[in-house]
């Protein structure tokens, strides 16, 4: 009986082993743990339970937020409670002020360049540059019998560059020292009399800083007659440093004053301020999101592309603008000639717009962002898809738009009580128009308010007429048509005025001679 029983037991064990084979790590019955299949099923069940629990908690939070928002909304016919102006402290931040949030993200063109179809458009622009180079070589060979690329326009534009760079040094040192030292003087916990003296000294430092940035570059450019490219370096740095100084003080002074009242601690570090002066943003924060490493090949690529855009612009001006406008002031004025010149300038004008966008807003800012490991690369949005001018103004230059929105529009709403949105928007347009016209006047060396008139007479009304409710493709075509015409008007009128001042110099420099357009009367 025992041998037969032993055989039955062996058969039963063999059958169990066939139905539940042991894992590779050994027999589960011997090791005492669950087998691999059961353990995997258990972990899947735990994962589903965790996901369901997290989803329930998230839904509860969202429902709570929605219910609080609904409860806080006033009933129909009931006005929001007004706060007397006297009850607000001058150092209090506006409660509804939207702050710029920095996150790590790539520039839009870097993402689009990963798509082969969009990369082909980039290759087409490179091919256009090659065509300009070949045409220049061919014309020089036919006319003069030699193959030589001449960069006379480029050399002229960047003339006296060392002087411009030397002028930049005191401008930067003033920005580096004056705002931060003024803030330290205001932040000292001293008695009222000593604090008043320190605060007054800080105001004197800021006044001196403003005078250095406002007077020094203008004096150097006017005295030494700096050419356009060297002048543009000074004026862009002047505006940039002023905007950064204001942002640093605007973001830190309220915090400093609250800290003096015992409502917190605020001590911006000098290293964060120094980093802010070089990073590609105009909104100050103590810290920014940073990328883990620096891609030096990416930096070199962007600087090379920026240099290529400068050469591209020189070829466009030399081949499409100089031959047309150099002798135009010597011909009698006619409406036909003016309209034809504007139409002729639309193509080089839109090329210049695209080159300035790509060279500065993409290549230059991304190169500095990569060197400083600055994470937020959204310097622009998809402005080329805009169907309204309001969207175009918001997406063309996000860096400047954030500054205008934070410190002109939102602060304007706060000062005006939050009801005058039209007045705040008008303030943004006026500030932007005046600064743009000042830049053109500084770079070109004369006052001719083409940009100012286009901004205020056409840009402002278009912002309200072509609003965000227009989303059809026809509106995008209309926007591009307006951009073409606007660029053509600017290039044509500014080029005519430039050459008119070359051909018809004033016998005596007067104020009215400087501000009166010379192209209206110069016909030699």
PDB file of C-alpha atoms in Angstrom, residues 29-293:
ATOM      1  CA  UNK A  29       6.735  27.549  -1.640  1.00  0.00           C
ATOM      2  CA  UNK A  30      10.338  27.187  -0.472  1.00  0.00           C
ATOM      3  CA  UNK A  31      11.085  30.939  -0.314  1.00  0.00           C
ATOM      4  CA  UNK A  32       7.796  31.734   1.423  1.00  0.00           C
ATOM      5  CA  UNK A  33       6.847  34.847  -0.771  1.00  0.00           C
ATOM      6  CA  UNK A  34       4.164  35.391  -3.452  1.00  0.00           C
ATOM      7  CA  UNK A  35       5.050  34.451  -6.983  1.00  0.00           C
ATOM      8  CA  UNK A  36       5.855  37.052  -9.644  1.00  0.00           C
ATOM      9  CA  UNK A  37       2.445  37.070 -11.325  1.00  0.00           C
ATOM     10  CA  UNK A  38       0.538  37.615  -8.094  1.00  0.00           C
ATOM     11  CA  UNK A  39       2.978  40.328  -7.007  1.00  0.00           C
ATOM     12  CA  UNK A  40       2.559  42.182 -10.328  1.00  0.00           C
ATOM     13  CA  UNK A  41      -1.235  42.011 -10.058  1.00  0.00           C
ATOM     14  CA  UNK A  42      -1.031  43.300  -6.493  1.00  0.00           C
ATOM     15  CA  UNK A  43       1.130  46.286  -7.500  1.00  0.00           C
ATOM     16  CA  UNK A  44      -1.237  47.127 -10.375  1.00  0.00           C
ATOM     17  CA  UNK A  45      -4.141  47.156  -7.939  1.00  0.00           C
ATOM     18  CA  UNK A  46      -2.211  49.424  -5.569  1.00  0.00           C
ATOM     19  CA  UNK A  47      -1.393  51.780  -8.439  1.00  0.00           C
ATOM     20  CA  UNK A  48      -5.040  52.032  -9.467  1.00  0.00           C
ATOM     21  CA  UNK A  49      -6.064  52.737  -5.865  1.00  0.00           C
ATOM     22  CA  UNK A  50      -3.474  55.526  -5.575  1.00  0.00           C
ATOM     23  CA  UNK A  51      -4.579  57.084  -8.867  1.00  0.00           C
ATOM     24  CA  UNK A  52      -8.240  56.996  -7.849  1.00  0.00           C
ATOM     25  CA  UNK A  53      -7.417  58.538  -4.467  1.00  0.00           C
ATOM     26  CA  UNK A  54      -5.341  61.337  -6.068  1.00  0.00           C
ATOM     27  CA  UNK A  55      -8.113  62.008  -8.605  1.00  0.00           C
ATOM     28  CA  UNK A  56     -10.728  62.256  -5.845  1.00  0.00           C
ATOM     29  CA  UNK A  57      -8.551  64.677  -3.872  1.00  0.00           C
ATOM     30  CA  UNK A  58      -7.910  66.824  -6.959  1.00  0.00           C
ATOM     31  CA  UNK A  59     -11.621  66.946  -7.784  1.00  0.00           C
ATOM     32  CA  UNK A  60     -12.392  67.933  -4.195  1.00  0.00           C
ATOM     33  CA  UNK A  61      -9.878  70.781  -4.366  1.00  0.00           C
ATOM     34  CA  UNK A  62     -11.280  72.011  -7.670  1.00  0.00           C
ATOM     35  CA  UNK A  63     -14.865  71.815  -6.409  1.00  0.00           C
ATOM     36  CA  UNK A  64     -13.878  73.753  -3.305  1.00  0.00           C
ATOM     37  CA  UNK A  65     -12.156  76.449  -5.407  1.00  0.00           C
ATOM     38  CA  UNK A  66     -15.181  76.772  -7.709  1.00  0.00           C
ATOM     39  CA  UNK A  67     -17.608  76.996  -4.786  1.00  0.00           C
ATOM     40  CA  UNK A  68     -15.493  79.695  -3.108  1.00  0.00           C
ATOM     41  CA  UNK A  69     -15.343  81.665  -6.369  1.00  0.00           C
ATOM     42  CA  UNK A  70     -19.122  81.408  -6.797  1.00  0.00           C
ATOM     43  CA  UNK A  71     -19.765  82.459  -3.207  1.00  0.00           C
ATOM     44  CA  UNK A  72     -17.442  85.449  -3.538  1.00  0.00           C
ATOM     45  CA  UNK A  73     -19.211  86.699  -6.684  1.00  0.00           C
ATOM     46  CA  UNK A  74     -21.627  89.523  -5.801  1.00  0.00           C
ATOM     47  CA  UNK A  75     -25.351  89.076  -6.542  1.00  0.00           C
ATOM     48  CA  UNK A  76     -26.854  90.729  -9.573  1.00  0.00           C
ATOM     49  CA  UNK A  77     -27.438  94.410  -9.012  1.00  0.00           C
ATOM     50  CA  UNK A  78     -24.995  94.539  -6.117  1.00  0.00           C
ATOM     51  CA  UNK A  79     -21.763  96.420  -6.644  1.00  0.00           C
ATOM     52  CA  UNK A  80     -18.424  95.279  -5.346  1.00  0.00           C
ATOM     53  CA  UNK A  81     -17.464  96.935  -2.061  1.00  0.00           C
ATOM     54  CA  UNK A  82     -15.192  99.898  -2.587  1.00  0.00           C
ATOM     55  CA  UNK A  83     -12.172 100.550  -0.409  1.00  0.00           C
ATOM     56  CA  UNK A  84     -11.457 104.151   0.469  1.00  0.00           C
ATOM     57  CA  UNK A  85      -8.173 105.369  -1.003  1.00  0.00           C
ATOM     58  CA  UNK A  86      -6.996 106.520   2.403  1.00  0.00           C
ATOM     59  CA  UNK A  87      -7.250 102.994   3.781  1.00  0.00           C
ATOM     60  CA  UNK A  88      -4.665 101.686   1.307  1.00  0.00           C
ATOM     61  CA  UNK A  89      -1.039 102.034   2.260  1.00  0.00           C
ATOM     62  CA  UNK A  90       1.156 103.495  -0.412  1.00  0.00           C
ATOM     63  CA  UNK A  91       3.507 100.546  -0.002  1.00  0.00           C
ATOM     64  CA  UNK A  92       0.741  97.929  -0.431  1.00  0.00           C
ATOM     65  CA  UNK A  93       0.861  95.811  -3.556  1.00  0.00           C
ATOM     66  CA  UNK A  94      -2.309  95.713  -5.661  1.00  0.00           C
ATOM     67  CA  UNK A  95      -4.193  92.616  -4.539  1.00  0.00           C
ATOM     68  CA  UNK A  96      -5.220  91.546  -8.040  1.00  0.00           C
ATOM     69  CA  UNK A  97      -1.837  92.177  -9.643  1.00  0.00           C
ATOM     70  CA  UNK A  98      -0.802  89.324 -11.905  1.00  0.00           C
ATOM     71  CA  UNK A  99       2.837  88.421 -11.531  1.00  0.00           C
ATOM     72  CA  UNK A 100       4.979  87.004 -14.284  1.00  0.00           C
ATOM     73  CA  UNK A 101       5.608  83.296 -13.676  1.00  0.00           C
ATOM     74  CA  UNK A 102       8.890  81.903 -15.002  1.00  0.00           C
ATOM     75  CA  UNK A 103       9.045  78.233 -16.003  1.00  0.00           C
ATOM     76  CA  UNK A 104      11.559  76.176 -17.942  1.00  0.00           C
ATOM     77  CA  UNK A 105      10.538  76.087 -21.610  1.00  0.00           C
ATOM     78  CA  UNK A 106      12.134  76.316 -25.034  1.00  0.00           C
ATOM     79  CA  UNK A 107      11.700  79.084 -27.549  1.00  0.00           C
ATOM     80  CA  UNK A 108       8.974  78.414 -30.065  1.00  0.00           C
ATOM     81  CA  UNK A 109      11.311  78.406 -33.063  1.00  0.00           C
ATOM     82  CA  UNK A 110      13.540  75.817 -31.395  1.00  0.00           C
ATOM     83  CA  UNK A 111      10.523  73.553 -31.104  1.00  0.00           C
ATOM     84  CA  UNK A 112       9.421  74.262 -34.674  1.00  0.00           C
ATOM     85  CA  UNK A 113      12.920  73.622 -36.025  1.00  0.00           C
ATOM     86  CA  UNK A 114      12.470  69.995 -35.019  1.00  0.00           C
ATOM     87  CA  UNK A 115       9.846  69.736 -37.780  1.00  0.00           C
ATOM     88  CA  UNK A 116      11.367  69.111 -41.214  1.00  0.00           C
ATOM     89  CA  UNK A 117       8.788  71.239 -43.054  1.00  0.00           C
ATOM     90  CA  UNK A 118       9.551  74.320 -40.952  1.00  0.00           C
ATOM     91  CA  UNK A 119      13.289  73.684 -41.202  1.00  0.00           C
ATOM     92  CA  UNK A 120      12.928  73.861 -44.977  1.00  0.00           C
ATOM     93  CA  UNK A 121      11.640  77.458 -44.682  1.00  0.00           C
ATOM     94  CA  UNK A 122      14.777  78.270 -42.691  1.00  0.00           C
ATOM     95  CA  UNK A 123      16.871  76.720 -45.459  1.00  0.00           C
ATOM     96  CA  UNK A 124      15.068  78.902 -48.012  1.00  0.00           C
ATOM     97  CA  UNK A 125      16.192  82.041 -46.148  1.00  0.00           C
ATOM     98  CA  UNK A 126      19.771  80.743 -46.145  1.00  0.00           C
ATOM     99  CA  UNK A 127      19.471  80.130 -49.885  1.00  0.00           C
ATOM    100  CA  UNK A 128      18.311  83.754 -50.286  1.00  0.00           C
ATOM    101  CA  UNK A 129      21.472  84.945 -48.531  1.00  0.00           C
ATOM    102  CA  UNK A 130      23.546  82.794 -50.868  1.00  0.00           C
ATOM    103  CA  UNK A 131      21.776  84.371 -53.850  1.00  0.00           C
ATOM    104  CA  UNK A 132      22.598  87.862 -52.558  1.00  0.00           C
ATOM    105  CA  UNK A 133      26.268  86.894 -52.178  1.00  0.00           C
ATOM    106  CA  UNK A 134      26.404  85.355 -55.654  1.00  0.00           C
ATOM    107  CA  UNK A 135      24.729  88.399 -57.226  1.00  0.00           C
ATOM    108  CA  UNK A 136      27.187  90.741 -55.493  1.00  0.00           C
ATOM    109  CA  UNK A 137      30.151  88.715 -56.713  1.00  0.00           C
ATOM    110  CA  UNK A 138      28.735  88.541 -60.247  1.00  0.00           C
ATOM    111  CA  UNK A 139      28.080  92.293 -60.461  1.00  0.00           C
ATOM    112  CA  UNK A 140      31.535  93.121 -59.091  1.00  0.00           C
ATOM    113  CA  UNK A 141      33.136  90.745 -61.581  1.00  0.00           C
ATOM    114  CA  UNK A 142      31.182  92.198 -64.526  1.00  0.00           C
ATOM    115  CA  UNK A 143      31.735  95.835 -63.545  1.00  0.00           C
ATOM    116  CA  UNK A 144      35.291  95.714 -62.221  1.00  0.00           C
ATOM    117  CA  UNK A 145      36.656  92.364 -63.354  1.00  0.00           C
ATOM    118  CA  UNK A 146      37.336  91.032 -59.848  1.00  0.00           C
ATOM    119  CA  UNK A 147      35.687  88.746 -57.303  1.00  0.00           C
ATOM    120  CA  UNK A 148      35.593  90.614 -53.994  1.00  0.00           C
ATOM    121  CA  UNK A 149      32.890  91.052 -51.419  1.00  0.00           C
ATOM    122  CA  UNK A 150      32.847  94.618 -50.149  1.00  0.00           C
ATOM    123  CA  UNK A 151      31.443  95.388 -46.727  1.00  0.00           C
ATOM    124  CA  UNK A 152      31.492  99.173 -46.922  1.00  0.00           C
ATOM    125  CA  UNK A 153      27.987  99.500 -45.523  1.00  0.00           C
ATOM    126  CA  UNK A 154      28.780  97.142 -42.641  1.00  0.00           C
ATOM    127  CA  UNK A 155      32.032  98.936 -41.821  1.00  0.00           C
ATOM    128  CA  UNK A 156      30.292 102.313 -41.928  1.00  0.00           C
ATOM    129  CA  UNK A 157      27.405 101.169 -39.722  1.00  0.00           C
ATOM    130  CA  UNK A 158      29.726  99.873 -36.990  1.00  0.00           C
ATOM    131  CA  UNK A 159      32.129 102.783 -37.142  1.00  0.00           C
ATOM    132  CA  UNK A 160      33.510 104.083 -33.830  1.00  0.00           C
ATOM    133  CA  UNK A 161      32.434 100.874 -32.127  1.00  0.00           C
ATOM    134  CA  UNK A 162      35.210 101.098 -29.454  1.00  0.00           C
ATOM    135  CA  UNK A 163      33.881 104.508 -28.403  1.00  0.00           C
ATOM    136  CA  UNK A 164      30.387 103.089 -28.018  1.00  0.00           C
ATOM    137  CA  UNK A 165      31.710 100.193 -25.911  1.00  0.00           C
ATOM    138  CA  UNK A 166      33.731 102.545 -23.707  1.00  0.00           C
ATOM    139  CA  UNK A 167      30.621 104.678 -23.174  1.00  0.00           C
ATOM    140  CA  UNK A 168      28.725 101.551 -22.131  1.00  0.00           C
ATOM    141  CA  UNK A 169      31.114 100.868 -19.216  1.00  0.00           C
ATOM    142  CA  UNK A 170      30.078 103.836 -16.992  1.00  0.00           C
ATOM    143  CA  UNK A 171      26.454 103.225 -17.951  1.00  0.00           C
ATOM    144  CA  UNK A 172      26.669  99.650 -16.695  1.00  0.00           C
ATOM    145  CA  UNK A 173      28.639 100.526 -13.546  1.00  0.00           C
ATOM    146  CA  UNK A 174      26.072 103.173 -12.679  1.00  0.00           C
ATOM    147  CA  UNK A 175      23.271 100.616 -13.047  1.00  0.00           C
ATOM    148  CA  UNK A 176      25.211  98.016 -11.093  1.00  0.00           C
ATOM    149  CA  UNK A 177      25.935 100.217  -8.073  1.00  0.00           C
ATOM    150  CA  UNK A 178      23.354 103.015  -7.724  1.00  0.00           C
ATOM    151  CA  UNK A 179      20.016 101.103  -7.493  1.00  0.00           C
ATOM    152  CA  UNK A 180      21.377  98.401  -5.200  1.00  0.00           C
ATOM    153  CA  UNK A 181      23.163 100.845  -2.885  1.00  0.00           C
ATOM    154  CA  UNK A 182      20.054 103.030  -2.737  1.00  0.00           C
ATOM    155  CA  UNK A 183      18.029  99.996  -1.730  1.00  0.00           C
ATOM    156  CA  UNK A 184      20.504  99.166   1.032  1.00  0.00           C
ATOM    157  CA  UNK A 185      20.276 102.707   2.370  1.00  0.00           C
ATOM    158  CA  UNK A 186      16.486 102.502   2.449  1.00  0.00           C
ATOM    159  CA  UNK A 187      16.581  99.093   4.142  1.00  0.00           C
ATOM    160  CA  UNK A 188      18.786 100.087   7.106  1.00  0.00           C
ATOM    161  CA  UNK A 189      16.936  99.801  10.448  1.00  0.00           C
ATOM    162  CA  UNK A 190      17.953 103.206  11.777  1.00  0.00           C
ATOM    163  CA  UNK A 191      16.237 105.985  13.656  1.00  0.00           C
ATOM    164  CA  UNK A 192      13.910 108.268  11.747  1.00  0.00           C
ATOM    165  CA  UNK A 193      16.435 111.093  11.322  1.00  0.00           C
ATOM    166  CA  UNK A 194      19.280 108.829  10.226  1.00  0.00           C
ATOM    167  CA  UNK A 195      16.941 106.871   7.949  1.00  0.00           C
ATOM    168  CA  UNK A 196      15.715 110.075   6.328  1.00  0.00           C
ATOM    169  CA  UNK A 197      19.312 111.075   5.638  1.00  0.00           C
ATOM    170  CA  UNK A 198      20.073 107.655   4.145  1.00  0.00           C
ATOM    171  CA  UNK A 199      16.898 107.717   2.078  1.00  0.00           C
ATOM    172  CA  UNK A 200      17.806 111.160   0.753  1.00  0.00           C
ATOM    173  CA  UNK A 201      21.287 109.940  -0.159  1.00  0.00           C
ATOM    174  CA  UNK A 202      19.706 106.987  -1.963  1.00  0.00           C
ATOM    175  CA  UNK A 203      17.494 109.355  -3.954  1.00  0.00           C
ATOM    176  CA  UNK A 204      20.570 111.384  -4.898  1.00  0.00           C
ATOM    177  CA  UNK A 205      22.282 108.208  -6.110  1.00  0.00           C
ATOM    178  CA  UNK A 206      19.256 107.332  -8.239  1.00  0.00           C
ATOM    179  CA  UNK A 207      19.121 110.853  -9.679  1.00  0.00           C
ATOM    180  CA  UNK A 208      22.803 110.626 -10.611  1.00  0.00           C
ATOM    181  CA  UNK A 209      22.220 107.186 -12.104  1.00  0.00           C
ATOM    182  CA  UNK A 210      19.313 108.488 -14.194  1.00  0.00           C
ATOM    183  CA  UNK A 211      21.417 111.431 -15.374  1.00  0.00           C
ATOM    184  CA  UNK A 212      24.278 109.138 -16.433  1.00  0.00           C
ATOM    185  CA  UNK A 213      21.973 106.864 -18.397  1.00  0.00           C
ATOM    186  CA  UNK A 214      19.919 109.719 -19.850  1.00  0.00           C
ATOM    187  CA  UNK A 215      22.627 112.238 -20.773  1.00  0.00           C
ATOM    188  CA  UNK A 216      25.906 110.400 -21.368  1.00  0.00           C
ATOM    189  CA  UNK A 217      24.920 108.258 -24.408  1.00  0.00           C
ATOM    190  CA  UNK A 218      23.034 111.154 -26.018  1.00  0.00           C
ATOM    191  CA  UNK A 219      26.019 113.461 -25.563  1.00  0.00           C
ATOM    192  CA  UNK A 220      28.488 110.938 -27.006  1.00  0.00           C
ATOM    193  CA  UNK A 221      26.270 110.071 -29.984  1.00  0.00           C
ATOM    194  CA  UNK A 222      25.589 113.728 -30.847  1.00  0.00           C
ATOM    195  CA  UNK A 223      29.134 114.979 -30.339  1.00  0.00           C
ATOM    196  CA  UNK A 224      30.913 112.212 -32.250  1.00  0.00           C
ATOM    197  CA  UNK A 225      28.164 111.567 -34.852  1.00  0.00           C
ATOM    198  CA  UNK A 226      28.033 107.848 -34.196  1.00  0.00           C
ATOM    199  CA  UNK A 227      26.841 105.764 -37.175  1.00  0.00           C
ATOM    200  CA  UNK A 228      23.604 103.753 -36.931  1.00  0.00           C
ATOM    201  CA  UNK A 229      24.839 100.397 -35.596  1.00  0.00           C
ATOM    202  CA  UNK A 230      27.077 101.907 -32.914  1.00  0.00           C
ATOM    203  CA  UNK A 231      24.278 104.284 -31.921  1.00  0.00           C
ATOM    204  CA  UNK A 232      21.831 101.396 -31.701  1.00  0.00           C
ATOM    205  CA  UNK A 233      24.104  99.631 -29.206  1.00  0.00           C
ATOM    206  CA  UNK A 234      24.086 102.668 -26.936  1.00  0.00           C
ATOM    207  CA  UNK A 235      20.377 103.411 -27.160  1.00  0.00           C
ATOM    208  CA  UNK A 236      19.282  99.791 -26.665  1.00  0.00           C
ATOM    209  CA  UNK A 237      21.554  99.471 -23.640  1.00  0.00           C
ATOM    210  CA  UNK A 238      20.301 102.797 -22.325  1.00  0.00           C
ATOM    211  CA  UNK A 239      16.662 101.697 -22.529  1.00  0.00           C
ATOM    212  CA  UNK A 240      17.411  98.180 -21.263  1.00  0.00           C
ATOM    213  CA  UNK A 241      19.325  99.362 -18.190  1.00  0.00           C
ATOM    214  CA  UNK A 242      16.666 101.932 -17.338  1.00  0.00           C
ATOM    215  CA  UNK A 243      13.912  99.323 -17.582  1.00  0.00           C
ATOM    216  CA  UNK A 244      15.888  96.826 -15.488  1.00  0.00           C
ATOM    217  CA  UNK A 245      16.651  99.459 -12.844  1.00  0.00           C
ATOM    218  CA  UNK A 246      12.977 100.357 -12.589  1.00  0.00           C
ATOM    219  CA  UNK A 247      11.911  96.712 -12.349  1.00  0.00           C
ATOM    220  CA  UNK A 248      14.447  95.999  -9.598  1.00  0.00           C
ATOM    221  CA  UNK A 249      13.274  98.968  -7.526  1.00  0.00           C
ATOM    222  CA  UNK A 250       9.588  98.361  -8.269  1.00  0.00           C
ATOM    223  CA  UNK A 251       9.790  94.742  -7.114  1.00  0.00           C
ATOM    224  CA  UNK A 252      11.969  95.281  -4.032  1.00  0.00           C
ATOM    225  CA  UNK A 253      11.065  98.697  -2.555  1.00  0.00           C
ATOM    226  CA  UNK A 254       7.550  97.660  -1.374  1.00  0.00           C
ATOM    227  CA  UNK A 255       9.081  94.590   0.244  1.00  0.00           C
ATOM    228  CA  UNK A 256      11.763  96.718   1.925  1.00  0.00           C
ATOM    229  CA  UNK A 257       9.199  99.157   3.292  1.00  0.00           C
ATOM    230  CA  UNK A 258       7.022  96.334   4.624  1.00  0.00           C
ATOM    231  CA  UNK A 259      10.073  94.809   6.275  1.00  0.00           C
ATOM    232  CA  UNK A 260      10.782  98.122   8.014  1.00  0.00           C
ATOM    233  CA  UNK A 261       7.256  98.016   9.419  1.00  0.00           C
ATOM    234  CA  UNK A 262       7.939  94.567  10.845  1.00  0.00           C
ATOM    235  CA  UNK A 263       5.766  92.711   8.324  1.00  0.00           C
ATOM    236  CA  UNK A 264       8.444  90.490   6.881  1.00  0.00           C
ATOM    237  CA  UNK A 265      12.052  90.144   5.874  1.00  0.00           C
ATOM    238  CA  UNK A 266      13.345  91.292   2.505  1.00  0.00           C
ATOM    239  CA  UNK A 267      17.017  91.404   1.579  1.00  0.00           C
ATOM    240  CA  UNK A 268      17.759  91.002  -2.159  1.00  0.00           C
ATOM    241  CA  UNK A 269      21.239  89.629  -2.708  1.00  0.00           C
ATOM    242  CA  UNK A 270      23.787  91.399  -4.865  1.00  0.00           C
ATOM    243  CA  UNK A 271      24.455  88.201  -6.831  1.00  0.00           C
ATOM    244  CA  UNK A 272      20.792  87.933  -7.821  1.00  0.00           C
ATOM    245  CA  UNK A 273      20.808  91.566  -8.959  1.00  0.00           C
ATOM    246  CA  UNK A 274      23.999  91.045 -10.970  1.00  0.00           C
ATOM    247  CA  UNK A 275      22.485  87.969 -12.592  1.00  0.00           C
ATOM    248  CA  UNK A 276      19.333  89.943 -13.402  1.00  0.00           C
ATOM    249  CA  UNK A 277      21.344  92.629 -15.240  1.00  0.00           C
ATOM    250  CA  UNK A 278      22.566  90.049 -17.761  1.00  0.00           C
ATOM    251  CA  UNK A 279      19.735  87.522 -17.998  1.00  0.00           C
ATOM    252  CA  UNK A 280      17.243  88.029 -20.872  1.00  0.00           C
ATOM    253  CA  UNK A 281      14.270  89.364 -18.937  1.00  0.00           C
ATOM    254  CA  UNK A 282      13.110  92.769 -17.737  1.00  0.00           C
ATOM    255  CA  UNK A 283      11.178  91.463 -14.698  1.00  0.00           C
ATOM    256  CA  UNK A 284      13.235  91.108 -11.518  1.00  0.00           C
ATOM    257  CA  UNK A 285      13.007  88.000  -9.362  1.00  0.00           C
ATOM    258  CA  UNK A 286      15.318  86.796  -6.621  1.00  0.00           C
ATOM    259  CA  UNK A 287      15.619  83.425  -8.370  1.00  0.00           C
ATOM    260  CA  UNK A 288      14.766  82.057 -11.798  1.00  0.00           C
ATOM    261  CA  UNK A 289      14.384  78.484 -13.082  1.00  0.00           C
ATOM    262  CA  UNK A 290      17.749  77.284 -14.348  1.00  0.00           C
ATOM    263  CA  UNK A 291      18.761  74.601 -16.820  1.00  0.00           C
ATOM    264  CA  UNK A 292      21.223  71.935 -15.615  1.00  0.00           C
ATOM    265  CA  UNK A 293      24.083  72.633 -18.031  1.00  0.00           C
TER     266      UNK A 293
END
